[in-house]
mmCIF file of C-alpha atoms in Angstrom:
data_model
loop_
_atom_site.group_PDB
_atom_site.id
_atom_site.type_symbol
_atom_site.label_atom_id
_atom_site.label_comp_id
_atom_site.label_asym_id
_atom_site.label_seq_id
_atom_site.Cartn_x
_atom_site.Cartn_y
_atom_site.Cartn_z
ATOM 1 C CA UNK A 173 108.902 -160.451 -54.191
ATOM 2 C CA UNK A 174 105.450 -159.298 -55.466
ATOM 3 C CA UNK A 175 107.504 -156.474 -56.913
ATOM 4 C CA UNK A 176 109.554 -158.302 -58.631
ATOM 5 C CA UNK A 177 107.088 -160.462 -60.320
ATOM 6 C CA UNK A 178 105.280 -157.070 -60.989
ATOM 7 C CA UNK A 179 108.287 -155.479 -63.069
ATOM 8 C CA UNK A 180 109.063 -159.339 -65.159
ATOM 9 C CA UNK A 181 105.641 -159.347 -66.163
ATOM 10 C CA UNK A 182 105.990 -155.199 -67.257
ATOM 11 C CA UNK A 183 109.258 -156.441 -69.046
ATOM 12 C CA UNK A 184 107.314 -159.504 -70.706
ATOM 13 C CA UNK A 185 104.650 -157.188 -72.115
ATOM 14 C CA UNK A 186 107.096 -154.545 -73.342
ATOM 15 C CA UNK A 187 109.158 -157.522 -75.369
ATOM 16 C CA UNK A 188 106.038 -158.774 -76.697
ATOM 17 C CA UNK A 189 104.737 -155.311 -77.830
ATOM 18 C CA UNK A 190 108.215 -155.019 -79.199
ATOM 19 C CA UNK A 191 108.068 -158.192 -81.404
ATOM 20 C CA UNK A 192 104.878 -157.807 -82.683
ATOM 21 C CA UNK A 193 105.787 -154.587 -83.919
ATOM 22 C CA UNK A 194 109.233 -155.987 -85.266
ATOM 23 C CA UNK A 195 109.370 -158.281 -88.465
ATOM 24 C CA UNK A 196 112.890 -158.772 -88.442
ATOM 25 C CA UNK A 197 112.290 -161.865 -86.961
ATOM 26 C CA UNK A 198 114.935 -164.674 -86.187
ATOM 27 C CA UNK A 199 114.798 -168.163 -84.763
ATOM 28 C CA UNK A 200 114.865 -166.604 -80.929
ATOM 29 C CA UNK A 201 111.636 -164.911 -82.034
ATOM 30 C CA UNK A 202 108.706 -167.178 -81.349
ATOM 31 C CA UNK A 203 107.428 -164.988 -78.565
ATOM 32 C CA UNK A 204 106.453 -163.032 -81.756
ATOM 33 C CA UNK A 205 105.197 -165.347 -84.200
ATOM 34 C CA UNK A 206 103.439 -167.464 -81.482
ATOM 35 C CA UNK A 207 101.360 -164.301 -80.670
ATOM 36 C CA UNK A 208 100.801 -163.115 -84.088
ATOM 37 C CA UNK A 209 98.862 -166.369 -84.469
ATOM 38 C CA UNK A 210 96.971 -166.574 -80.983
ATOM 39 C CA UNK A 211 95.287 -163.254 -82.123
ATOM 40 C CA UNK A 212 95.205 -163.952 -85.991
ATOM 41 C CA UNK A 213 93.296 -167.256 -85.126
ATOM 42 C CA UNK A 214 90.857 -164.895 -83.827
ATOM 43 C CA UNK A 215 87.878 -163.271 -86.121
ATOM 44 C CA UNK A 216 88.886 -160.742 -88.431
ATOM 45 C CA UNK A 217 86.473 -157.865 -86.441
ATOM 46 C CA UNK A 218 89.228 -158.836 -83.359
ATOM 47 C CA UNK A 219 92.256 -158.823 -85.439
ATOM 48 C CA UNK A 220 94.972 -155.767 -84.573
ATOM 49 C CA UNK A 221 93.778 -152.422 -85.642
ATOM 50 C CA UNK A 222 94.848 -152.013 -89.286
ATOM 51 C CA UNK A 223 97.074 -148.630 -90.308
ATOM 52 C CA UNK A 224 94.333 -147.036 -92.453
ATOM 53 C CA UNK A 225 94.590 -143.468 -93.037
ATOM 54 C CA UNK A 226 92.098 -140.713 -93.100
ATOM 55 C CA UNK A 227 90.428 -140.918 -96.683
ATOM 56 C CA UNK A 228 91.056 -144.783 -97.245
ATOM 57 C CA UNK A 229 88.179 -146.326 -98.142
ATOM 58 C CA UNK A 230 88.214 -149.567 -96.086
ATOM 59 C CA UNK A 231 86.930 -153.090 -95.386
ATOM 60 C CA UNK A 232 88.374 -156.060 -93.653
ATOM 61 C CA UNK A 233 90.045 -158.629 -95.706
ATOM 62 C CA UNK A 234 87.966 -161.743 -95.793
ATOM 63 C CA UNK A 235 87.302 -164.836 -97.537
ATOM 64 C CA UNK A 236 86.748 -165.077 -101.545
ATOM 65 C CA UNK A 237 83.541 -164.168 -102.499
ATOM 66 C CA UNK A 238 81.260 -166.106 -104.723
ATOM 67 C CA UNK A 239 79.990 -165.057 -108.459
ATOM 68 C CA UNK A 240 77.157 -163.552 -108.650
ATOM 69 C CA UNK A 241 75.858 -165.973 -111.602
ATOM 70 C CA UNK A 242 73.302 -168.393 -111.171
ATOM 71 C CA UNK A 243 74.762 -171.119 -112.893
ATOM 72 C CA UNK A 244 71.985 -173.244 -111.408
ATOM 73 C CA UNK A 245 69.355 -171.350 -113.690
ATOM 74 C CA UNK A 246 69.698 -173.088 -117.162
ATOM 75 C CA UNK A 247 68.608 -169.844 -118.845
ATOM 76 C CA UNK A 248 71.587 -167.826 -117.443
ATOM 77 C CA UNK A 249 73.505 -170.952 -117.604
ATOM 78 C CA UNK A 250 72.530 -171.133 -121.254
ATOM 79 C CA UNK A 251 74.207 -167.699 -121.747
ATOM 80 C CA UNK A 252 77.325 -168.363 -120.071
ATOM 81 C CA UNK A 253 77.790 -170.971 -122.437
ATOM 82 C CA UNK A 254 77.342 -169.213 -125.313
ATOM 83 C CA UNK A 255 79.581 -166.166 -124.313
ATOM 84 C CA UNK A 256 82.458 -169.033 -123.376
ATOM 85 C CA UNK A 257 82.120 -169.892 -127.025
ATOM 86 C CA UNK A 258 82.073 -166.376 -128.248
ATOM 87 C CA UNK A 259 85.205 -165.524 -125.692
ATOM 88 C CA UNK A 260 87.198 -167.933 -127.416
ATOM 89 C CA UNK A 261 86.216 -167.598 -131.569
ATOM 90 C CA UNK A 262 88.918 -165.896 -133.281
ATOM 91 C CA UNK A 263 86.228 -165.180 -135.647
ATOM 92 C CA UNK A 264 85.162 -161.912 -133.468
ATOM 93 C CA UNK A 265 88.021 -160.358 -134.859
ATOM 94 C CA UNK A 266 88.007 -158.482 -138.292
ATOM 95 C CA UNK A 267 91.460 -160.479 -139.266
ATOM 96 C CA UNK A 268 89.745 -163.985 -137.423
ATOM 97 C CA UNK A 269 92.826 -164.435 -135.967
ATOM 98 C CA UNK A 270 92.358 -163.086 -132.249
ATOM 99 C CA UNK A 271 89.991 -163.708 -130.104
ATOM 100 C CA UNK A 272 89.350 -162.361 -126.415
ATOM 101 C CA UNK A 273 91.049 -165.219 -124.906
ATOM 102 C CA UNK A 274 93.964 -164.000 -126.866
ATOM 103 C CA UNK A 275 94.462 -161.533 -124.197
ATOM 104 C CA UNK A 276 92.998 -163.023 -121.238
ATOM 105 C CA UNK A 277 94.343 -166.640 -121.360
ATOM 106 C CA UNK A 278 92.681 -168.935 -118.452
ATOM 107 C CA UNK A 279 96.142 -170.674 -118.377
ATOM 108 C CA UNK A 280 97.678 -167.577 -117.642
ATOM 109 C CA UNK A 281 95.083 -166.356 -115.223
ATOM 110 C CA UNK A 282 93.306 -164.522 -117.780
ATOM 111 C CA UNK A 283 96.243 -162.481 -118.406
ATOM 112 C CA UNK A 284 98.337 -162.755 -121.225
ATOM 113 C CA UNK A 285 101.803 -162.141 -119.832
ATOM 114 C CA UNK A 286 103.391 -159.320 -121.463
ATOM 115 C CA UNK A 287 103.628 -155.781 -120.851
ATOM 116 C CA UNK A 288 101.292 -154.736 -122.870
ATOM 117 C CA UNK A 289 98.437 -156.644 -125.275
ATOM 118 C CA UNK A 290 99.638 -156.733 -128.593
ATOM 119 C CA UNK A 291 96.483 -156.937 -131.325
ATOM 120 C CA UNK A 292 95.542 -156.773 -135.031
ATOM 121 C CA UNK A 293 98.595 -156.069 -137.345
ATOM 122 C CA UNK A 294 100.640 -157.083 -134.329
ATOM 123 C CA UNK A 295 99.966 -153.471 -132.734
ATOM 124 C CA UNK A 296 100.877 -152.492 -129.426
ATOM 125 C CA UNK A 297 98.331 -151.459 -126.863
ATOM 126 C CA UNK A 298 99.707 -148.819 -124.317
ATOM 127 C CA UNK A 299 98.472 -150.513 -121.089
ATOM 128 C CA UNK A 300 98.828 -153.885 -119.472
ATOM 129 C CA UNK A 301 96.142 -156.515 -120.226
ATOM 130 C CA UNK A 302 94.496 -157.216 -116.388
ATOM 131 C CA UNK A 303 93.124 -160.746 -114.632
ATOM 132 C CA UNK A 304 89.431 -161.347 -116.016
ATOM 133 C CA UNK A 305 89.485 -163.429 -112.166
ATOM 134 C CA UNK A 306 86.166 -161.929 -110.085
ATOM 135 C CA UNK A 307 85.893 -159.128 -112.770
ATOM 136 C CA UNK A 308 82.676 -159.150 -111.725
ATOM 137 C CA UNK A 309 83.237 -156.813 -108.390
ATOM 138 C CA UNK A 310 84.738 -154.257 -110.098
ATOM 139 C CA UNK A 311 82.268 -150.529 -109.978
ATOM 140 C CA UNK A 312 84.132 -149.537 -113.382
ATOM 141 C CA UNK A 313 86.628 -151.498 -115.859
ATOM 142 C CA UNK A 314 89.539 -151.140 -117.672
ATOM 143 C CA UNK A 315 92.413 -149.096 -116.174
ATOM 144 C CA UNK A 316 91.372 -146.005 -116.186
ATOM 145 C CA UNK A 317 87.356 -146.538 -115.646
ATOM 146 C CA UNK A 318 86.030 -145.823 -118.906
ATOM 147 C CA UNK A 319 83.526 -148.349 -119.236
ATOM 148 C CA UNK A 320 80.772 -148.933 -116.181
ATOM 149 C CA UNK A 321 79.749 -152.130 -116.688
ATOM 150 C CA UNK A 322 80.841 -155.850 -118.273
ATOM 151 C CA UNK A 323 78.528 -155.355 -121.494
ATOM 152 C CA UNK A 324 80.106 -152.072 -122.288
ATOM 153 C CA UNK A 325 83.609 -153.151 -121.889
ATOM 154 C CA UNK A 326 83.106 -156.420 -123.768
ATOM 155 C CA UNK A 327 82.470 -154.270 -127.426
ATOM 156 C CA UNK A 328 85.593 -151.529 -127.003
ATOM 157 C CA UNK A 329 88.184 -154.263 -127.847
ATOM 158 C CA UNK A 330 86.383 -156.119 -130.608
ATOM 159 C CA UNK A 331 85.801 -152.379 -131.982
ATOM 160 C CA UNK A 332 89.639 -150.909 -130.894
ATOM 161 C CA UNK A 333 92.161 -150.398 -134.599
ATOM 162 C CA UNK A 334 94.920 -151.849 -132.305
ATOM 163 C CA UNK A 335 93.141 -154.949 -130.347
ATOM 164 C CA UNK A 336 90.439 -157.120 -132.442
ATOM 165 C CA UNK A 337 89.533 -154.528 -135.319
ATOM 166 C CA UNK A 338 85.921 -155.713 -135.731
ATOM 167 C CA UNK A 339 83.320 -153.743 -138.139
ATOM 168 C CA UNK A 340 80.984 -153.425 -135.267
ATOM 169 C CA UNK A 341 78.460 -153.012 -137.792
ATOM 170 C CA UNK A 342 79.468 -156.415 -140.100
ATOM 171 C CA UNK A 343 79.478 -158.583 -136.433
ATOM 172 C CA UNK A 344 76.111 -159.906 -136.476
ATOM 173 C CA UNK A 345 75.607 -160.383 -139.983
ATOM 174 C CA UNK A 346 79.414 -162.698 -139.968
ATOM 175 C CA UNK A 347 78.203 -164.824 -136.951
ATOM 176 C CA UNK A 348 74.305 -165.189 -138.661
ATOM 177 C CA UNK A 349 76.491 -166.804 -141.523
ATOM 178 C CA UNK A 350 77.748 -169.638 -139.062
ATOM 179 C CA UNK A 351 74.666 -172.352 -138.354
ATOM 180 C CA UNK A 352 76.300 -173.481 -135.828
ATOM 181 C CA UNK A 353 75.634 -170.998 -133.630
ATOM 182 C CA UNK A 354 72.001 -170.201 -134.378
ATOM 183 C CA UNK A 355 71.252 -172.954 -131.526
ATOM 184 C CA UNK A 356 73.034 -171.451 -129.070
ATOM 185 C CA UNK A 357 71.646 -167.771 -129.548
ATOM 186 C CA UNK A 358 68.085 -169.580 -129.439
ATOM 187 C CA UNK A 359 68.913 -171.410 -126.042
ATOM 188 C CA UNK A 360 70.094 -168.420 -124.369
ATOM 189 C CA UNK A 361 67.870 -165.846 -126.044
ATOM 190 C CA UNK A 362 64.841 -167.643 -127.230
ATOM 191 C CA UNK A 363 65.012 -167.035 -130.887
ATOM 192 C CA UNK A 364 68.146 -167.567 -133.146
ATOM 193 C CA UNK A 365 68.719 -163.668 -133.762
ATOM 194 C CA UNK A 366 72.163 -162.418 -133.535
ATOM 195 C CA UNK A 367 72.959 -158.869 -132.698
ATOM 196 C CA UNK A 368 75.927 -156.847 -131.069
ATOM 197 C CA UNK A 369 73.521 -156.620 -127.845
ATOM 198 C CA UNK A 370 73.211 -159.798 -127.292
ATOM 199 C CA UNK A 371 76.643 -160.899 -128.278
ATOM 200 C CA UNK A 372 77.964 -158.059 -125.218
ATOM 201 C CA UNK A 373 75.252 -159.637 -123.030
ATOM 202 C CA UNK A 374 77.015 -163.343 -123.650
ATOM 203 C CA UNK A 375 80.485 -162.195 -123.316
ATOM 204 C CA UNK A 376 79.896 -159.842 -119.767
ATOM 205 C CA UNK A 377 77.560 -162.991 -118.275
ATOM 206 C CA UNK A 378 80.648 -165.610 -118.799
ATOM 207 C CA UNK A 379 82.886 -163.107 -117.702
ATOM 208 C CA UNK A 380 81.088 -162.727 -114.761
ATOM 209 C CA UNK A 381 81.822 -166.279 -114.035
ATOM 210 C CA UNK A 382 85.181 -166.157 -114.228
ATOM 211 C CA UNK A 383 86.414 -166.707 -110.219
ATOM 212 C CA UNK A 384 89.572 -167.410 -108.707
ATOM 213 C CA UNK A 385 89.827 -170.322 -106.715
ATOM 214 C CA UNK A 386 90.985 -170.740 -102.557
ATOM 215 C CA UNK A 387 93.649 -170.123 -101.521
ATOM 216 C CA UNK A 388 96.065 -170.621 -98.476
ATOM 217 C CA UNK A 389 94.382 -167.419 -97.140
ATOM 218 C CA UNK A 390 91.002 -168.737 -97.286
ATOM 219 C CA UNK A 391 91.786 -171.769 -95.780
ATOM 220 C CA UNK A 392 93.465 -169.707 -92.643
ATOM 221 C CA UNK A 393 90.342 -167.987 -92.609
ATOM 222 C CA UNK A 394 88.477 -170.950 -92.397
ATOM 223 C CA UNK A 395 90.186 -172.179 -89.011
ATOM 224 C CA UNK A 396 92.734 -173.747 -90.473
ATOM 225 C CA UNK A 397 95.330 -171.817 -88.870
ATOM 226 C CA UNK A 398 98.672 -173.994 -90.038
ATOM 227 C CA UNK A 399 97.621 -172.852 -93.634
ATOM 228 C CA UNK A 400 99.884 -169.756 -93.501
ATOM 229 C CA UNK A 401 103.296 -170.404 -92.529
ATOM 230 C CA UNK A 402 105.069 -167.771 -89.846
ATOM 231 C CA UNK A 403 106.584 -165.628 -92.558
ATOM 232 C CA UNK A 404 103.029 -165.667 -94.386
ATOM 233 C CA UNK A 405 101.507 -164.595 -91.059
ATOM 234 C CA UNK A 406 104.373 -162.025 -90.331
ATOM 235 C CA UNK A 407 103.958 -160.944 -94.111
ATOM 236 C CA UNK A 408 99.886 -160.441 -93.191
ATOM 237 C CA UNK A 409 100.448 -158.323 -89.796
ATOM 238 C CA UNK A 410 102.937 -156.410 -91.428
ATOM 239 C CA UNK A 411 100.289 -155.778 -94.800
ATOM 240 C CA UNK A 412 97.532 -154.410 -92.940
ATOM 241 C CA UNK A 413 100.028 -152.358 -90.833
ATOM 242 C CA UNK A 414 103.442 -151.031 -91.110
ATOM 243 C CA UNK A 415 103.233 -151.890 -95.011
ATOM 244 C CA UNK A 416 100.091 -149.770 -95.010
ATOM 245 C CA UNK A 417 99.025 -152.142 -98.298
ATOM 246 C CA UNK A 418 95.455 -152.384 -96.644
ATOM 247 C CA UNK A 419 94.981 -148.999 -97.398
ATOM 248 C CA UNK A 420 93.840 -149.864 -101.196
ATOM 249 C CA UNK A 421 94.420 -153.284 -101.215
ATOM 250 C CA UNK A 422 91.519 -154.269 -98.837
ATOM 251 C CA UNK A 423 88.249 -156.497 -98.191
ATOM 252 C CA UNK A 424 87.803 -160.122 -99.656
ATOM 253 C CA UNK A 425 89.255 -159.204 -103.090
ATOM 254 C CA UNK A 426 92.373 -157.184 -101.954
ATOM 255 C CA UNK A 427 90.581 -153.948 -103.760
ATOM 256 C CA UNK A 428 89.219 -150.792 -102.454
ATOM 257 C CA UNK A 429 87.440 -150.534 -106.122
ATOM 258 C CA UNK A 430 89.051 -147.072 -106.025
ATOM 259 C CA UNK A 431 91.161 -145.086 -108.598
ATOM 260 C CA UNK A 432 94.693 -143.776 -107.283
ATOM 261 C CA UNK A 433 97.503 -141.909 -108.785
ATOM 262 C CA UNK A 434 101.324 -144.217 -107.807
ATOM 263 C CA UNK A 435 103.295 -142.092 -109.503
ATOM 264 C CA UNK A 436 103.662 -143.328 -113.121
ATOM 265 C CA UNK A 437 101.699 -140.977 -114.923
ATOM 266 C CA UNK A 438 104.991 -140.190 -117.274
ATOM 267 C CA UNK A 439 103.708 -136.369 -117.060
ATOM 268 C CA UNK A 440 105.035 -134.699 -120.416
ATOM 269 C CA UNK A 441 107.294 -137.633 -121.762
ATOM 270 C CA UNK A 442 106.829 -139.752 -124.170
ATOM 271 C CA UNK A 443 104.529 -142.725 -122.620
ATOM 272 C CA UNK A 444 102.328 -140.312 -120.398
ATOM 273 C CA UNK A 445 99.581 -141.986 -119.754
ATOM 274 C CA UNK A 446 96.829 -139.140 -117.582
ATOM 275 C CA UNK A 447 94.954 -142.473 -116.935
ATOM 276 C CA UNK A 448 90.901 -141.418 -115.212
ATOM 277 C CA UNK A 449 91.490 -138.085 -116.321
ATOM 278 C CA UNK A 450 91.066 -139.236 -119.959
ATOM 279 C CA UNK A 451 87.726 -140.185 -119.080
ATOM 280 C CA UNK A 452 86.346 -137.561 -116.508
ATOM 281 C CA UNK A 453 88.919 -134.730 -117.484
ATOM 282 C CA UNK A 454 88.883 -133.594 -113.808
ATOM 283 C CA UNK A 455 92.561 -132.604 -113.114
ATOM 284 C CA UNK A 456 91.674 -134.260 -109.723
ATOM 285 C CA UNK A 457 91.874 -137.540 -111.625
ATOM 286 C CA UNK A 458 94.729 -136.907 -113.439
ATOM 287 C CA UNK A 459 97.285 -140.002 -113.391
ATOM 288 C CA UNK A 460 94.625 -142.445 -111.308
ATOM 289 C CA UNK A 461 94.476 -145.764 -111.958
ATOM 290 C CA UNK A 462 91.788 -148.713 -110.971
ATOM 291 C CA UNK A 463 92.981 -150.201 -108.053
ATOM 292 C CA UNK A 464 93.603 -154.015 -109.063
ATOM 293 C CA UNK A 465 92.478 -157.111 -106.885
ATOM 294 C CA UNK A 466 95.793 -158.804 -104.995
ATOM 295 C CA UNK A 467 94.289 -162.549 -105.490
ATOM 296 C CA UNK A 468 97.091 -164.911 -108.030
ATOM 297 C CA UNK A 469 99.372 -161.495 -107.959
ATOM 298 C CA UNK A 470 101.932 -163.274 -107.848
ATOM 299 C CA UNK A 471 100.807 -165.164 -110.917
ATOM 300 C CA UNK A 472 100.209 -161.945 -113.351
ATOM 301 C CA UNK A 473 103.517 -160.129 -113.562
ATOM 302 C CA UNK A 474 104.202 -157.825 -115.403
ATOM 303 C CA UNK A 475 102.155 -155.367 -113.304
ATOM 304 C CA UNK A 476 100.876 -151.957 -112.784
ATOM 305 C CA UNK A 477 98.432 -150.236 -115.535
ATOM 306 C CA UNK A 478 101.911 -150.553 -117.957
ATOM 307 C CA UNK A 479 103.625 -153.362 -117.456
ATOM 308 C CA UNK A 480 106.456 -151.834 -115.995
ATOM 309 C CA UNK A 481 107.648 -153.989 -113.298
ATOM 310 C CA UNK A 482 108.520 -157.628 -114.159
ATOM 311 C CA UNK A 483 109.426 -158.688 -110.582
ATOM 312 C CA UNK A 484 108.352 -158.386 -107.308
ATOM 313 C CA UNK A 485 111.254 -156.731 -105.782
ATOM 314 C CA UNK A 486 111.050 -153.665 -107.990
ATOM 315 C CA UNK A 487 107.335 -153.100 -106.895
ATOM 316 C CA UNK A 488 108.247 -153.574 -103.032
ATOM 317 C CA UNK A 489 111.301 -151.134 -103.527
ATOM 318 C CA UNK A 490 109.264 -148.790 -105.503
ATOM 319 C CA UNK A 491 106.448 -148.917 -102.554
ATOM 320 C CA UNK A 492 109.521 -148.626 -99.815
ATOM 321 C CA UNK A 493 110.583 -145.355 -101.288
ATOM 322 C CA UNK A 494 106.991 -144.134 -101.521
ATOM 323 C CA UNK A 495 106.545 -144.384 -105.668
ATOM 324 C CA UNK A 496 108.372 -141.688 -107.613
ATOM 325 C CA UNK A 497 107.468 -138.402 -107.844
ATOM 326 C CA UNK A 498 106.816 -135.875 -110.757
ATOM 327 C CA UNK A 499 109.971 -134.051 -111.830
ATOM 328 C CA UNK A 500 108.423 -130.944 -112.089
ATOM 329 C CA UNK A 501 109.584 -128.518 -114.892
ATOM 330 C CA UNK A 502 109.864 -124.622 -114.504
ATOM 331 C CA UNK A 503 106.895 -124.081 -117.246
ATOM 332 C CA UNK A 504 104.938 -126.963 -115.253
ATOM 333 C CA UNK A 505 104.985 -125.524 -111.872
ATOM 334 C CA UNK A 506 101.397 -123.779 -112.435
ATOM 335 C CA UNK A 507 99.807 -126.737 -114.965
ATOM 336 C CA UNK A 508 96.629 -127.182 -113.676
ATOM 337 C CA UNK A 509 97.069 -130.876 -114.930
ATOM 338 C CA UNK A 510 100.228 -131.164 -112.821
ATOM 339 C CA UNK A 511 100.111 -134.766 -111.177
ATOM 340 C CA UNK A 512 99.760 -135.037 -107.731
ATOM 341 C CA UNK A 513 100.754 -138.694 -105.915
ATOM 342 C CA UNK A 514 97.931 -139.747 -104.053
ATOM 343 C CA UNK A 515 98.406 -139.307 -99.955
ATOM 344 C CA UNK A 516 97.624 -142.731 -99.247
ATOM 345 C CA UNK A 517 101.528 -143.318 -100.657
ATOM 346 C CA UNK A 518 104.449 -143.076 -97.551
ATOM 347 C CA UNK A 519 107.644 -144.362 -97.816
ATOM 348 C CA UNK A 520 107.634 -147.589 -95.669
ATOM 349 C CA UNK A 521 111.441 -147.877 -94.886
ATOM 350 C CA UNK A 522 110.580 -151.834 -94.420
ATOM 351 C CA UNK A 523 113.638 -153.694 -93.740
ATOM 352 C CA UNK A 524 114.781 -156.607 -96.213
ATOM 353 C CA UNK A 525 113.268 -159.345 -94.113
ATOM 354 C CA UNK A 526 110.042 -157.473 -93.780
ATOM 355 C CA UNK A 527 109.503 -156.996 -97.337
ATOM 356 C CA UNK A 528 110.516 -160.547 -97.856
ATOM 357 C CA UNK A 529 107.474 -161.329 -95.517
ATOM 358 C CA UNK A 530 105.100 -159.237 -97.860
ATOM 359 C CA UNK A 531 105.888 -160.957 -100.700
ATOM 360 C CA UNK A 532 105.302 -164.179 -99.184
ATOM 361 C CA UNK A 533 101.910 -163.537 -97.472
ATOM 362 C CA UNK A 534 101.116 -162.426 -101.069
ATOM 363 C CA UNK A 535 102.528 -166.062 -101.987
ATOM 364 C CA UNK A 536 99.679 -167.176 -99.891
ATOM 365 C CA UNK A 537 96.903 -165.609 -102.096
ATOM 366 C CA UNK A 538 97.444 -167.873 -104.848
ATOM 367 C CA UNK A 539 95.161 -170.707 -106.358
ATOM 368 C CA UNK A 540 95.682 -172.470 -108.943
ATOM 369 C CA UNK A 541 94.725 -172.339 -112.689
ATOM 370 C CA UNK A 542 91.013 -173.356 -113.706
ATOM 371 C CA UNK A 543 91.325 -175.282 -116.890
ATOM 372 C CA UNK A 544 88.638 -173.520 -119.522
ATOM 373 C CA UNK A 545 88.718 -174.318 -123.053
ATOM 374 C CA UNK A 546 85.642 -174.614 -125.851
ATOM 375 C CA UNK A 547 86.512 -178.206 -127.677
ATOM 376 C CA UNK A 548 84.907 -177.084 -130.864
ATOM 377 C CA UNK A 549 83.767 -173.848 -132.256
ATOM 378 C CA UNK A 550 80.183 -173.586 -134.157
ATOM 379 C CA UNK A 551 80.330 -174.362 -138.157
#
């Protein structure tokens, strides 16, 4: 009898094994989903191991992070104030018809919805406009890492022919001509100077205010363990695992703040895009791209660094099939410049209900909008 009960409970612990591993899950599946949750409900440092690979730069997921403003100190408060104002005047622009907010609508998540930004004269930029949400985390901005920090990034697209087309050199000199904003400069600054320094300075603090909000996720973190629902759960296990998306898409803001080449470098066709390599011109980081944060993803389609994929199900299918690789020519078999796909990238061979489950933990990283508007701009 003993031996009996001996091989039942070997047989249990095989069919558990076996559905945790499985996420083509069913109704006659709670066995899995039921202990998906017992160890989920668990702290993160006891969670599964994750499928991280050699090289990955890694950190547990966790709960959203806080700004780094001190919106309780009314001089810093003071500035965030001011660059809100200055975020949303049209009158940054040489035409005063765009503004930053243009781009990076709160409404919109601080996107702007398209496939790529169009600007002054109605020109196209070649890349994707990203979320402004917890911009602050991010080591280098814009796609391809060119500037290093918020006040540097802040003047490129008030200076760029094909975004805001500002006379960098006219700036302070058009805003000293509005009174209205001579009090503002004084709070935050302490005298009613304007100059391009201090007008960065504004725009980087606010942006560094700019958070998401919680989401289903956090809440699960927080011990409230009905906040994802069993797909969402699945969706997680199979995310840090099988799905191997915890590879770049890791700690609290889904980001390993890394650069990494997917395969859409368009290598000696019209679009190419090289990407870091533009900026470091190390064929190394030829075709990488900033790793974005996963939080309201599901809110900021189009996405990748061009726009390219306006649904969900062409990124997972793209991901299954491990991202496309370079057609590689007969005169580009010995280009020093010839793109390599980053290793992190493995075809997944994820079934339809598994990817379904992906999509819908990423459901769960949603918050919603934060309504941000200036009422009145300085006269």
């Amino acid at each position: 009898m003993n031996k009996i009960f001996a091989l039942l409970a070997l047989a249990l612990t095989g069919l558990i094994l076996f559905s945790f591993q499985s996420a083509d899950f069913n109704d006659d599946d709670e066995l899995s989903i039921d202990s998906l949750r017992k160890v989920y409900s668990k702290p993160t440092d006891q969670w599964p191991k994750p499928t991280v690979d050699k090289g990955a730069v890694f950190q547990e997921l966790g709960e959203l992070p806080p700004s780094p403003v001190d919106l309780k100190n009314d001089s810093v408060k003071n500035v965030v104030e001011l660059g809100k104002i200055l975020f949303f005047d049209p009158r940054l622009s040489g035409s005063n018809q765009i503004s930053c907010s243009s781009c990076h609508a709160p409404d919109l998540h601080w996107t702007d919805g398209r496939q790529v930004s169009i600007g002054h004269d109605h020109l196209a930029n070649i890349r994707n406009a990203p979320s402004l949400e917890n911009v602050w985390f991010y080591k280098r901005l814009f796609w391809d890492g060119r500037a290093t920090n918020l006040e540097e990034q802040a003047g490129s697209p008030v200076a760029a022919h094909n975004e805001m087309h500002q006379d960098m050199k006219a700036l302070p000199k058009k805003l000293s001509k509005i009174k209205g904003y001579q009090p503002y400069f004084k709070s935050a600054f302490g005298s009613k100077e304007i100059t391009n320094k201090r007008i960065f300075e504004s725009l980087a603090t606010f942006q560094r205010s700019i958070v998401s909000r919680r989401t289903p996720f956090d809440r699960f973190l927080a011990k409230d363990k009905k906040a994802l629902t069993d797909q969402q759960l699945m969706g997680l296990h199979l995310f840090r695992t099988k799905a191997r998306c915890i590879n770049c898409h890791n700690g609290p803001l889904f980001t390993d703040n890394e650069f990494h080449n997917d395969g859409l470098t368009y290598f000696g066709r019209k679009y190419e895009d090289l990407g870091l390599y533009n900026v470091t011109r190390k064929p190394e980081d030829v075709g990488k791209f900033k790793t974005p944060g996963l939080r309201n993803v599901m809110k900021t389609a189009p996405w990748f660094h061009n726009g390219l994929f306006p649904d969900m199900d062409g990124v997972m299918n793209m991901y299954n099939v491990g991202m496309p690789n370079q057609r590689v020519k007969a005169e580009q078999v010995n280009d020093p410049l010839l793109p390599k796909n980053d290793k992190l990238l493995k075809g997944l061979k994820l079934s339809i209900a598994e990817k379904d489950a992906v999509v819908a933990f990423l459901e769960a990283l949603s918050s919603p909008t934060v309504l941000t508007r200036v009422e009145q701009l300085p006269q």
